[in-house]
PDB file of C-alpha atoms in Angstrom:
ATOM      1  CA  UNK Y   1      10.077  -6.220 -43.188  1.00 52.00           C
ATOM      2  CA  UNK Y   2      10.653  -3.760 -40.566  1.00 56.00           C
ATOM      3  CA  UNK Y   3      12.445  -3.479 -37.552  1.00 65.00           C
ATOM      4  CA  UNK Y   4      11.717  -0.853 -34.640  1.00 67.00           C
ATOM      5  CA  UNK Y   5      13.741   0.071 -31.508  1.00 71.00           C
ATOM      6  CA  UNK Y   6      11.974   1.508 -28.270  1.00 70.00           C
ATOM      7  CA  UNK Y   7      12.676   3.371 -25.333  1.00 71.00           C
ATOM      8  CA  UNK Y   8      11.610   2.040 -21.881  1.00 68.00           C
ATOM      9  CA  UNK Y   9      11.632   5.808 -20.379  1.00 69.00           C
ATOM     10  CA  UNK Y  10       9.963   7.757 -23.205  1.00 71.00           C
ATOM     11  CA  UNK Y  11       8.503   5.413 -25.123  1.00 71.00           C
ATOM     12  CA  UNK Y  12       9.940   6.708 -28.154  1.00 72.00           C
ATOM     13  CA  UNK Y  13       9.545   3.931 -31.135  1.00 73.00           C
ATOM     14  CA  UNK Y  14      12.337   4.657 -34.273  1.00 71.00           C
ATOM     15  CA  UNK Y  15      12.963   2.343 -37.283  1.00 70.00           C
ATOM     16  CA  UNK Y  16      16.165   0.521 -36.426  1.00 67.00           C
ATOM     17  CA  UNK Y  17      18.042   1.928 -40.141  1.00 67.00           C
ATOM     18  CA  UNK Y  18      16.880   5.381 -38.070  1.00 68.00           C
ATOM     19  CA  UNK Y  19      17.808   4.889 -35.183  1.00 61.00           C
ATOM     20  CA  UNK Y  20      21.786   3.420 -36.435  1.00 64.00           C
ATOM     21  CA  UNK Y  21      22.042   7.049 -38.230  1.00 63.00           C
ATOM     22  CA  UNK Y  22      21.296   9.339 -35.916  1.00 61.00           C
ATOM     23  CA  UNK Y  23      23.946  11.268 -34.275  1.00 60.00           C
ATOM     24  CA  UNK Y  24      25.390   9.530 -30.992  1.00 57.00           C
ATOM     25  CA  UNK Y  25      24.171  12.684 -28.810  1.00 45.00           C
ATOM     26  CA  UNK Y  26      20.866  12.476 -29.957  1.00 52.00           C
ATOM     27  CA  UNK Y  27      20.384   8.766 -28.818  1.00 51.00           C
ATOM     28  CA  UNK Y  28      22.025   9.015 -25.753  1.00 57.00           C
ATOM     29  CA  UNK Y  29      19.133  11.528 -25.259  1.00 65.00           C
ATOM     30  CA  UNK Y  30      15.919  10.820 -23.301  1.00 70.00           C
ATOM     31  CA  UNK Y  31      13.630  13.368 -22.375  1.00 72.00           C
ATOM     32  CA  UNK Y  32      11.537  10.370 -20.000  1.00 76.00           C
ATOM     33  CA  UNK Y  33       8.303  10.670 -21.794  1.00 74.00           C
ATOM     34  CA  UNK Y  34       4.849  12.636 -21.088  1.00 80.00           C
ATOM     35  CA  UNK Y  35       5.657  12.193 -16.812  1.00 84.00           C
ATOM     36  CA  UNK Y  36       9.562  12.920 -16.446  1.00 83.00           C
ATOM     37  CA  UNK Y  37       8.898  14.404 -13.366  1.00 84.00           C
ATOM     38  CA  UNK Y  38       7.642  11.226 -12.057  1.00 87.00           C
ATOM     39  CA  UNK Y  39      10.585   8.830 -13.647  1.00 86.00           C
ATOM     40  CA  UNK Y  40      13.193   7.831 -12.030  1.00 83.00           C
ATOM     41  CA  UNK Y  41      15.944   7.987 -14.911  1.00 80.00           C
ATOM     42  CA  UNK Y  42      17.903   5.591 -15.586  1.00 77.00           C
ATOM     43  CA  UNK Y  43      21.633   7.107 -14.310  1.00 78.00           C
ATOM     44  CA  UNK Y  44      19.529   7.641 -10.966  1.00 81.00           C
ATOM     45  CA  UNK Y  45      19.442   3.419 -10.638  1.00 80.00           C
ATOM     46  CA  UNK Y  46      23.383   2.550  -9.546  1.00 80.00           C
ATOM     47  CA  UNK Y  47      24.165  -1.006  -9.625  1.00 76.00           C
ATOM     48  CA  UNK Y  48      26.001  -2.651  -6.706  1.00 71.00           C
ATOM     49  CA  UNK Y  49      29.628  -4.261  -6.641  1.00 70.00           C
ATOM     50  CA  UNK Y  50      28.940  -8.297  -5.781  1.00 62.00           C
ATOM     51  CA  UNK Y  51      30.109  -9.054  -2.531  1.00 55.00           C
ATOM     52  CA  UNK Y  52      28.998  -5.561  -0.672  1.00 49.00           C
ATOM     53  CA  UNK Y  53      26.742  -5.355   2.682  1.00 45.00           C
ATOM     54  CA  UNK Y  54      23.824  -4.146   2.710  1.00 43.00           C
ATOM     55  CA  UNK Y  55      24.411  -2.357   6.015  1.00 44.00           C
ATOM     56  CA  UNK Y  56      26.885  -0.527   3.945  1.00 41.00           C
ATOM     57  CA  UNK Y  57      26.443   3.282   3.293  1.00 40.00           C
ATOM     58  CA  UNK Y  58      23.697   3.783   6.331  1.00 41.00           C
ATOM     59  CA  UNK Y  59      20.851   1.705   4.307  1.00 42.00           C
ATOM     60  CA  UNK Y  60      20.763   3.578   0.894  1.00 42.00           C
ATOM     61  CA  UNK Y  61      21.735  -0.201  -0.575  1.00 42.00           C
ATOM     62  CA  UNK Y  62      18.654  -2.297  -1.339  1.00 45.00           C
ATOM     63  CA  UNK Y  63      19.708  -6.196  -1.568  1.00 43.00           C
ATOM     64  CA  UNK Y  64      18.477  -8.271  -4.580  1.00 44.00           C
ATOM     65  CA  UNK Y  65      19.257 -11.683  -5.306  1.00 48.00           C
ATOM     66  CA  UNK Y  66      18.886 -11.421  -8.329  1.00 45.00           C
ATOM     67  CA  UNK Y  67      19.925  -7.537  -9.380  1.00 49.00           C
ATOM     68  CA  UNK Y  68      21.266  -5.425  -6.364  1.00 66.00           C
ATOM     69  CA  UNK Y  69      20.634  -1.954  -7.000  1.00 73.00           C
ATOM     70  CA  UNK Y  70      20.521   1.570  -5.071  1.00 77.00           C
ATOM     71  CA  UNK Y  71      19.046   4.606  -5.892  1.00 82.00           C
ATOM     72  CA  UNK Y  72      21.151   8.196  -5.912  1.00 78.00           C
ATOM     73  CA  UNK Y  73      19.677  12.012  -6.253  1.00 73.00           C
ATOM     74  CA  UNK Y  74      21.540  13.400  -9.246  1.00 67.00           C
ATOM     75  CA  UNK Y  75      20.365  17.119  -8.193  1.00 68.00           C
ATOM     76  CA  UNK Y  76      17.576  17.607 -10.323  1.00 64.00           C
ATOM     77  CA  UNK Y  77      15.494  20.156  -8.742  1.00 64.00           C
ATOM     78  CA  UNK Y  78      12.071  19.472 -10.556  1.00 66.00           C
ATOM     79  CA  UNK Y  79      12.279  16.277  -9.935  1.00 78.00           C
ATOM     80  CA  UNK Y  80       9.256  14.897  -7.722  1.00 87.00           C
ATOM     81  CA  UNK Y  81       9.927  10.967  -7.568  1.00 89.00           C
ATOM     82  CA  UNK Y  82       7.181   8.399  -7.860  1.00 93.00           C
ATOM     83  CA  UNK Y  83       7.324   5.134  -5.530  1.00 95.00           C
ATOM     84  CA  UNK Y  84       4.567   2.882  -6.865  1.00 96.00           C
ATOM     85  CA  UNK Y  85       3.012  -0.201  -4.503  1.00 96.00           C
ATOM     86  CA  UNK Y  86       0.840  -2.353  -6.608  1.00 95.00           C
ATOM     87  CA  UNK Y  87      -1.868  -5.466  -4.687  1.00 91.00           C
ATOM     88  CA  UNK Y  88      -2.498  -7.350  -7.813  1.00 87.00           C
ATOM     89  CA  UNK Y  89      -4.946  -9.680  -5.650  1.00 81.00           C
ATOM     90  CA  UNK Y  90      -7.086  -5.654  -4.513  1.00 79.00           C
ATOM     91  CA  UNK Y  91      -9.882  -5.380  -7.128  1.00 68.00           C
ATOM     92  CA  UNK Y  92     -10.133  -8.333  -8.602  1.00 67.00           C
ATOM     93  CA  UNK Y  93      -8.503  -8.972 -11.761  1.00 68.00           C
ATOM     94  CA  UNK Y  94      -8.138  -4.667 -11.632  1.00 82.00           C
ATOM     95  CA  UNK Y  95      -5.015  -5.269  -9.461  1.00 86.00           C
ATOM     96  CA  UNK Y  96      -2.647  -6.866 -11.954  1.00 87.00           C
ATOM     97  CA  UNK Y  97      -3.828  -4.778 -15.053  1.00 89.00           C
ATOM     98  CA  UNK Y  98      -2.968  -1.479 -12.881  1.00 92.00           C
ATOM     99  CA  UNK Y  99       0.651  -3.011 -11.634  1.00 92.00           C
ATOM    100  CA  UNK Y 100       0.846  -3.904 -16.066  1.00 91.00           C
ATOM    101  CA  UNK Y 101       0.057  -0.362 -17.397  1.00 91.00           C
ATOM    102  CA  UNK Y 102       2.292   1.787 -14.494  1.00 92.00           C
ATOM    103  CA  UNK Y 103       5.377  -1.480 -15.326  1.00 90.00           C
ATOM    104  CA  UNK Y 104       5.025   0.521 -18.854  1.00 88.00           C
ATOM    105  CA  UNK Y 105       4.050   3.953 -17.994  1.00 88.00           C
ATOM    106  CA  UNK Y 106       6.878   4.723 -15.291  1.00 88.00           C
ATOM    107  CA  UNK Y 107      10.397   2.599 -14.856  1.00 84.00           C
ATOM    108  CA  UNK Y 108      10.136  -0.835 -13.909  1.00 85.00           C
ATOM    109  CA  UNK Y 109      12.298  -0.026 -11.068  1.00 87.00           C
ATOM    110  CA  UNK Y 110      10.271   2.354  -9.270  1.00 91.00           C
ATOM    111  CA  UNK Y 111       6.890  -0.197  -9.551  1.00 94.00           C
ATOM    112  CA  UNK Y 112       6.221  -2.569  -6.779  1.00 94.00           C
ATOM    113  CA  UNK Y 113       4.499  -5.602  -6.601  1.00 94.00           C
ATOM    114  CA  UNK Y 114       3.420  -5.974  -2.574  1.00 93.00           C
ATOM    115  CA  UNK Y 115       2.992  -9.937  -3.147  1.00 90.00           C
ATOM    116  CA  UNK Y 116       6.804 -10.062  -3.554  1.00 89.00           C
ATOM    117  CA  UNK Y 117       8.624  -9.148  -0.445  1.00 86.00           C
ATOM    118  CA  UNK Y 118       6.383  -6.641   0.609  1.00 91.00           C
ATOM    119  CA  UNK Y 119       6.866  -2.670   1.009  1.00 93.00           C
ATOM    120  CA  UNK Y 120      10.339  -3.178   3.061  1.00 91.00           C
ATOM    121  CA  UNK Y 121      12.414  -2.900  -0.315  1.00 89.00           C
ATOM    122  CA  UNK Y 122      11.049  -0.751  -2.174  1.00 91.00           C
ATOM    123  CA  UNK Y 123      10.775   1.907   0.416  1.00 92.00           C
ATOM    124  CA  UNK Y 124      14.112   1.476   1.831  1.00 89.00           C
ATOM    125  CA  UNK Y 125      16.124   2.032  -1.752  1.00 87.00           C
ATOM    126  CA  UNK Y 126      13.796   5.476  -2.186  1.00 89.00           C
ATOM    127  CA  UNK Y 127      14.051   6.899   1.206  1.00 86.00           C
ATOM    128  CA  UNK Y 128      16.758   8.716   1.524  1.00 84.00           C
ATOM    129  CA  UNK Y 129      15.026  11.018  -1.979  1.00 86.00           C
ATOM    130  CA  UNK Y 130      14.015  14.196  -1.520  1.00 85.00           C
ATOM    131  CA  UNK Y 131      10.521  15.075  -2.472  1.00 88.00           C
ATOM    132  CA  UNK Y 132       9.519  11.584  -2.717  1.00 91.00           C
ATOM    133  CA  UNK Y 133       6.322  10.527  -3.328  1.00 93.00           C
ATOM    134  CA  UNK Y 134       4.505   7.249  -2.956  1.00 95.00           C
ATOM    135  CA  UNK Y 135       1.401   5.523  -4.953  1.00 96.00           C
ATOM    136  CA  UNK Y 136      -0.471   2.732  -3.219  1.00 95.00           C
ATOM    137  CA  UNK Y 137      -2.793   0.876  -5.584  1.00 94.00           C
ATOM    138  CA  UNK Y 138      -5.081  -1.539  -3.277  1.00 91.00           C
ATOM    139  CA  UNK Y 139      -7.133  -1.526  -0.293  1.00 88.00           C
ATOM    140  CA  UNK Y 140      -7.290   0.129   2.848  1.00 87.00           C
ATOM    141  CA  UNK Y 141      -5.705  -2.875   4.183  1.00 85.00           C
ATOM    142  CA  UNK Y 142      -2.885  -2.211   1.354  1.00 90.00           C
ATOM    143  CA  UNK Y 143      -2.401   1.573   2.763  1.00 91.00           C
ATOM    144  CA  UNK Y 144      -1.838   0.165   5.977  1.00 89.00           C
ATOM    145  CA  UNK Y 145       0.607  -2.411   4.822  1.00 90.00           C
ATOM    146  CA  UNK Y 146       2.965   0.684   3.377  1.00 94.00           C
ATOM    147  CA  UNK Y 147       2.240   3.299   6.287  1.00 92.00           C
ATOM    148  CA  UNK Y 148       3.504   0.720   8.843  1.00 90.00           C
ATOM    149  CA  UNK Y 149       6.707  -0.222   6.454  1.00 92.00           C
ATOM    150  CA  UNK Y 150       7.206   3.390   6.787  1.00 92.00           C
ATOM    151  CA  UNK Y 151       6.625   3.346  10.337  1.00 90.00           C
ATOM    152  CA  UNK Y 152       8.906  -0.062  10.957  1.00 90.00           C
ATOM    153  CA  UNK Y 153      12.050   2.117   8.928  1.00 91.00           C
ATOM    154  CA  UNK Y 154      12.014   4.948  10.328  1.00 90.00           C
ATOM    155  CA  UNK Y 155      11.418   7.929   7.663  1.00 91.00           C
ATOM    156  CA  UNK Y 156      11.488  10.782   8.110  1.00 88.00           C
ATOM    157  CA  UNK Y 157      10.256  12.507   7.419  1.00 88.00           C
ATOM    158  CA  UNK Y 158       7.018  10.705   6.139  1.00 90.00           C
ATOM    159  CA  UNK Y 159       6.324  11.165   1.879  1.00 93.00           C
ATOM    160  CA  UNK Y 160       3.420  11.804   0.834  1.00 93.00           C
ATOM    161  CA  UNK Y 161       0.752   9.427  -0.042  1.00 94.00           C
ATOM    162  CA  UNK Y 162      -2.023   8.843  -2.512  1.00 94.00           C
ATOM    163  CA  UNK Y 163      -4.012   6.654  -2.926  1.00 94.00           C
ATOM    164  CA  UNK Y 164      -5.248   4.426  -6.041  1.00 93.00           C
ATOM    165  CA  UNK Y 165      -8.723   2.446  -4.438  1.00 92.00           C
ATOM    166  CA  UNK Y 166      -8.621  -1.218  -5.818  1.00 90.00           C
ATOM    167  CA  UNK Y 167     -10.651  -2.603  -2.385  1.00 84.00           C
ATOM    168  CA  UNK Y 168     -13.736  -3.483  -1.732  1.00 79.00           C
ATOM    169  CA  UNK Y 169     -14.447  -0.650   0.652  1.00 79.00           C
ATOM    170  CA  UNK Y 170     -11.684   1.974   0.360  1.00 86.00           C
ATOM    171  CA  UNK Y 171     -12.930   3.969   3.070  1.00 85.00           C
ATOM    172  CA  UNK Y 172      -9.058   5.618   3.094  1.00 86.00           C
ATOM    173  CA  UNK Y 173      -8.913   6.746  -0.650  1.00 89.00           C
ATOM    174  CA  UNK Y 174     -12.849   8.045  -0.105  1.00 87.00           C
ATOM    175  CA  UNK Y 175     -11.842  10.130   3.034  1.00 85.00           C
ATOM    176  CA  UNK Y 176      -8.721  11.742   1.262  1.00 88.00           C
ATOM    177  CA  UNK Y 177     -10.912  12.587  -2.094  1.00 88.00           C
ATOM    178  CA  UNK Y 178      -9.530   9.787  -4.260  1.00 89.00           C
ATOM    179  CA  UNK Y 179     -13.113   8.115  -4.826  1.00 87.00           C
ATOM    180  CA  UNK Y 180     -14.773   4.977  -3.494  1.00 84.00           C
ATOM    181  CA  UNK Y 181     -13.965   2.382  -6.360  1.00 86.00           C
ATOM    182  CA  UNK Y 182     -11.539   2.456  -9.517  1.00 88.00           C
ATOM    183  CA  UNK Y 183     -13.307   2.328 -12.272  1.00 83.00           C
ATOM    184  CA  UNK Y 184     -10.644   1.994 -15.256  1.00 81.00           C
ATOM    185  CA  UNK Y 185     -10.148   5.721 -15.058  1.00 86.00           C
ATOM    186  CA  UNK Y 186      -7.170   6.355 -17.539  1.00 89.00           C
ATOM    187  CA  UNK Y 187      -4.108   6.231 -15.176  1.00 91.00           C
ATOM    188  CA  UNK Y 188      -2.686   8.981 -17.204  1.00 90.00           C
ATOM    189  CA  UNK Y 189      -4.975  11.115 -15.617  1.00 91.00           C
ATOM    190  CA  UNK Y 190      -4.323  10.036 -12.177  1.00 91.00           C
ATOM    191  CA  UNK Y 191      -1.231  10.646 -12.689  1.00 91.00           C
ATOM    192  CA  UNK Y 192      -1.682  14.076 -13.907  1.00 90.00           C
ATOM    193  CA  UNK Y 193      -3.995  14.428 -10.753  1.00 89.00           C
ATOM    194  CA  UNK Y 194      -0.873  13.565  -8.601  1.00 89.00           C
ATOM    195  CA  UNK Y 195       0.983  17.145  -9.572  1.00 84.00           C
ATOM    196  CA  UNK Y 196      -2.054  19.062  -7.916  1.00 86.00           C
ATOM    197  CA  UNK Y 197      -2.832  17.113  -4.928  1.00 90.00           C
ATOM    198  CA  UNK Y 198      -2.889  18.702  -1.986  1.00 90.00           C
ATOM    199  CA  UNK Y 199      -0.782  17.552   0.727  1.00 91.00           C
ATOM    200  CA  UNK Y 200      -2.930  16.871   4.410  1.00 90.00           C
ATOM    201  CA  UNK Y 201      -2.083  15.602   7.184  1.00 89.00           C
ATOM    202  CA  UNK Y 202      -3.326  12.151   8.747  1.00 86.00           C
ATOM    203  CA  UNK Y 203      -4.283  11.146  12.432  1.00 84.00           C
ATOM    204  CA  UNK Y 204      -2.787   7.860  13.202  1.00 85.00           C
ATOM    205  CA  UNK Y 205      -2.910   6.601  16.443  1.00 83.00           C
ATOM    206  CA  UNK Y 206      -1.349   4.011  18.782  1.00 82.00           C
ATOM    207  CA  UNK Y 207      -2.718   1.160  19.694  1.00 80.00           C
ATOM    208  CA  UNK Y 208      -2.323  -0.375  23.736  1.00 79.00           C
ATOM    209  CA  UNK Y 209      -3.924  -3.292  25.060  1.00 77.00           C
ATOM    210  CA  UNK Y 210      -3.627  -4.887  27.941  1.00 75.00           C
ATOM    211  CA  UNK Y 211      -5.733  -7.154  29.924  1.00 70.00           C
ATOM    212  CA  UNK Y 212      -7.441  -6.466  32.961  1.00 65.00           C
ATOM    213  CA  UNK Y 213      -9.416  -8.748  35.616  1.00 58.00           C
ATOM    214  CA  UNK Y 214     -11.307 -11.619  33.903  1.00 56.00           C
ATOM    215  CA  UNK Y 215     -15.093 -11.013  34.256  1.00 53.00           C
ATOM    216  CA  UNK Y 216     -17.165 -13.796  36.255  1.00 53.00           C
ATOM    217  CA  UNK Y 217     -18.974 -14.906  33.168  1.00 55.00           C
ATOM    218  CA  UNK Y 218     -15.128 -16.171  31.515  1.00 52.00           C
ATOM    219  CA  UNK Y 219     -14.145 -18.250  34.790  1.00 52.00           C
ATOM    220  CA  UNK Y 220     -14.887 -22.354  34.459  1.00 53.00           C
ATOM    221  CA  UNK Y 221     -15.668 -24.365  37.431  1.00 55.00           C
ATOM    222  CA  UNK Y 222     -12.067 -24.121  38.559  1.00 61.00           C
ATOM    223  CA  UNK Y 223     -12.150 -20.286  38.171  1.00 56.00           C
ATOM    224  CA  UNK Y 224     -10.295 -20.430  35.586  1.00 58.00           C
ATOM    225  CA  UNK Y 225     -10.502 -18.311  32.746  1.00 53.00           C
ATOM    226  CA  UNK Y 226     -12.031 -20.010  29.289  1.00 51.00           C
ATOM    227  CA  UNK Y 227     -10.797 -17.920  27.428  1.00 54.00           C
ATOM    228  CA  UNK Y 228      -7.824 -16.723  25.551  1.00 54.00           C
ATOM    229  CA  UNK Y 229      -6.865 -13.374  26.155  1.00 55.00           C
ATOM    230  CA  UNK Y 230      -4.633 -11.461  23.463  1.00 57.00           C
ATOM    231  CA  UNK Y 231      -2.318  -8.724  25.231  1.00 57.00           C
ATOM    232  CA  UNK Y 232      -0.905  -7.563  21.758  1.00 69.00           C
ATOM    233  CA  UNK Y 233      -3.076  -7.101  18.834  1.00 70.00           C
ATOM    234  CA  UNK Y 234      -1.935  -8.132  15.100  1.00 70.00           C
ATOM    235  CA  UNK Y 235      -1.258  -4.284  14.446  1.00 72.00           C
ATOM    236  CA  UNK Y 236       0.007  -1.355  17.197  1.00 77.00           C
ATOM    237  CA  UNK Y 237      -1.227   1.996  15.347  1.00 83.00           C
ATOM    238  CA  UNK Y 238      -4.982   3.190  13.880  1.00 81.00           C
ATOM    239  CA  UNK Y 239      -5.608   4.994  10.421  1.00 81.00           C
ATOM    240  CA  UNK Y 240      -8.934   6.036   9.651  1.00 73.00           C
ATOM    241  CA  UNK Y 241     -10.880   4.234  12.152  1.00 74.00           C
ATOM    242  CA  UNK Y 242     -10.372   1.621  14.978  1.00 75.00           C
ATOM    243  CA  UNK Y 243     -13.853  -1.507  16.012  1.00 77.00           C
ATOM    244  CA  UNK Y 244     -14.109  -3.518  17.899  1.00 76.00           C
ATOM    245  CA  UNK Y 245     -17.527  -5.418  18.245  1.00 78.00           C
ATOM    246  CA  UNK Y 246     -20.048  -7.048  15.813  1.00 82.00           C
ATOM    247  CA  UNK Y 247     -18.484  -4.968  13.021  1.00 81.00           C
ATOM    248  CA  UNK Y 248     -14.698  -6.308  13.532  1.00 82.00           C
ATOM    249  CA  UNK Y 249     -16.003  -9.560  13.389  1.00 84.00           C
ATOM    250  CA  UNK Y 250     -17.267  -9.701  10.150  1.00 85.00           C
ATOM    251  CA  UNK Y 251     -14.094  -7.826   8.910  1.00 82.00           C
ATOM    252  CA  UNK Y 252     -12.694 -10.661  10.553  1.00 84.00           C
ATOM    253  CA  UNK Y 253     -14.400 -13.347   8.739  1.00 85.00           C
ATOM    254  CA  UNK Y 254     -14.322 -11.745   5.692  1.00 82.00           C
ATOM    255  CA  UNK Y 255     -10.444 -11.704   6.167  1.00 79.00           C
ATOM    256  CA  UNK Y 256     -10.082 -15.291   7.234  1.00 83.00           C
ATOM    257  CA  UNK Y 257     -12.518 -16.457   4.318  1.00 85.00           C
ATOM    258  CA  UNK Y 258     -10.377 -14.545   1.700  1.00 79.00           C
ATOM    259  CA  UNK Y 259      -7.209 -15.921   2.780  1.00 77.00           C
ATOM    260  CA  UNK Y 260      -8.277 -19.424   3.121  1.00 83.00           C
ATOM    261  CA  UNK Y 261     -10.014 -19.772  -0.428  1.00 81.00           C
ATOM    262  CA  UNK Y 262      -8.598 -16.520  -2.420  1.00 75.00           C
ATOM    263  CA  UNK Y 263      -9.584 -17.357  -5.741  1.00 74.00           C
ATOM    264  CA  UNK Y 264     -13.490 -16.762  -4.488  1.00 76.00           C
ATOM    265  CA  UNK Y 265     -13.021 -13.288  -3.744  1.00 74.00           C
ATOM    266  CA  UNK Y 266     -11.937 -11.750  -7.055  1.00 70.00           C
ATOM    267  CA  UNK Y 267     -15.334  -9.296  -7.896  1.00 74.00           C
ATOM    268  CA  UNK Y 268     -15.870  -6.404  -5.581  1.00 72.00           C
ATOM    269  CA  UNK Y 269     -19.385  -6.902  -5.182  1.00 77.00           C
ATOM    270  CA  UNK Y 270     -18.758 -10.885  -4.149  1.00 78.00           C
ATOM    271  CA  UNK Y 271     -17.155  -9.211  -1.426  1.00 79.00           C
ATOM    272  CA  UNK Y 272     -19.855  -6.404  -0.902  1.00 80.00           C
ATOM    273  CA  UNK Y 273     -22.408  -9.782  -0.629  1.00 85.00           C
ATOM    274  CA  UNK Y 274     -20.291 -11.658   1.117  1.00 85.00           C
ATOM    275  CA  UNK Y 275     -19.994  -9.123   3.770  1.00 81.00           C
ATOM    276  CA  UNK Y 276     -24.253  -8.466   3.602  1.00 87.00           C
ATOM    277  CA  UNK Y 277     -24.763 -12.157   4.317  1.00 88.00           C
ATOM    278  CA  UNK Y 278     -21.662 -12.172   7.480  1.00 85.00           C
ATOM    279  CA  UNK Y 279     -23.196  -8.866   8.711  1.00 84.00           C
ATOM    280  CA  UNK Y 280     -27.263 -10.132   8.676  1.00 87.00           C
ATOM    281  CA  UNK Y 281     -26.089 -13.273  10.263  1.00 86.00           C
ATOM    282  CA  UNK Y 282     -24.595 -12.049  12.712  1.00 82.00           C
ATOM    283  CA  UNK Y 283     -27.798  -9.585  13.792  1.00 80.00           C
ATOM    284  CA  UNK Y 284     -29.415 -12.518  14.156  1.00 83.00           C
ATOM    285  CA  UNK Y 285     -27.402 -14.187  16.035  1.00 82.00           C
ATOM    286  CA  UNK Y 286     -25.512 -11.303  18.339  1.00 80.00           C
ATOM    287  CA  UNK Y 287     -22.333 -12.902  19.079  1.00 78.00           C
ATOM    288  CA  UNK Y 288     -21.355  -9.986  20.752  1.00 75.00           C
ATOM    289  CA  UNK Y 289     -24.013  -8.533  22.669  1.00 77.00           C
ATOM    290  CA  UNK Y 290     -22.425  -8.633  25.563  1.00 77.00           C
ATOM    291  CA  UNK Y 291     -18.762  -7.805  24.325  1.00 77.00           C
ATOM    292  CA  UNK Y 292     -18.990  -4.043  26.326  1.00 77.00           C
ATOM    293  CA  UNK Y 293     -18.674  -6.063  29.743  1.00 78.00           C
ATOM    294  CA  UNK Y 294     -15.095  -7.200  29.162  1.00 76.00           C
ATOM    295  CA  UNK Y 295     -13.630  -4.448  27.208  1.00 80.00           C
ATOM    296  CA  UNK Y 296     -12.683  -0.846  28.420  1.00 82.00           C
ATOM    297  CA  UNK Y 297     -11.248   1.696  26.232  1.00 83.00           C
ATOM    298  CA  UNK Y 298      -9.099   5.085  26.582  1.00 85.00           C
ATOM    299  CA  UNK Y 299      -8.847   7.569  24.427  1.00 83.00           C
ATOM    300  CA  UNK Y 300      -6.260  10.260  24.093  1.00 83.00           C
ATOM    301  CA  UNK Y 301      -6.670  10.239  28.255  1.00 85.00           C
ATOM    302  CA  UNK Y 302     -10.499  10.015  28.408  1.00 88.00           C
ATOM    303  CA  UNK Y 303     -11.849   6.880  29.301  1.00 89.00           C
ATOM    304  CA  UNK Y 304     -15.031   6.059  26.846  1.00 86.00           C
ATOM    305  CA  UNK Y 305     -15.878   3.192  28.750  1.00 85.00           C
ATOM    306  CA  UNK Y 306     -19.283   4.175  30.900  1.00 87.00           C
ATOM    307  CA  UNK Y 307     -20.414   5.506  27.116  1.00 85.00           C
ATOM    308  CA  UNK Y 308     -19.993   2.071  25.323  1.00 79.00           C
ATOM    309  CA  UNK Y 309     -21.519  -0.014  27.804  1.00 81.00           C
ATOM    310  CA  UNK Y 310     -24.877   2.815  28.166  1.00 81.00           C
ATOM    311  CA  UNK Y 311     -24.918   2.771  24.105  1.00 74.00           C
ATOM    312  CA  UNK Y 312     -24.502  -0.580  23.776  1.00 64.00           C
TER     313      UNK Y 312
END
């Protein structure tokens, strides 16, 4: 019977008798394995003394009820630490499998499950590290979620963000050259591609909504509005594209249906079939056929309302 001991960082395995026979210096050194430039070394992770407040050290400390700790840079210029966010709900069961694999390939302290508290905890931990890179595993909504977290925390400059496409549409990943879907490609190969990826700028737009004068068609017999006017959208930043009207209505129906019955949306093919069915239904019912009468759009100082109403 053999007993083995392994390193969580470099993944080396030793027979227990061989390991105890190594010099103490050899036992203490770890080369961090294949992805040494991405992996956050154990000595960078510092436990926070109990009772210390989260506001100390200018926000560099992230508090966790189970194990408070912070991450500090130890001055290795060749390091490009990688912060990973995974949405296990994306891509059916693919998200959960990707999460488990990345936890093994990298340090568990740099891979975060977005369903457990969102991205702010991880971002606040790593925001001060130089040369930081971020990998988001999920769909377009997941990417927007992480980018919004970066905005809220005011991280400057914004670290480069790569995308592993696990969603249904994956328009953001396709635009940035990461493909339209994840096809169980080797994660080792994808991590190696990160080091050679070019950093490009992404246009992001602020979305401002203001209620205008109600049209006569939406007033009741008493002259009051019979629809609820919303002057603040759920998100205030547009990533990649923005849509109003029929396709936005279909996307909203998909989102609400998945929130109500997440177990039904475990397959990318089922998601696409749902989109096709909801889109076909909207084409027949045309619920938003007169939507252009009630909406004005101004983009970058240019009023697009006449063009929208002309091409409706």
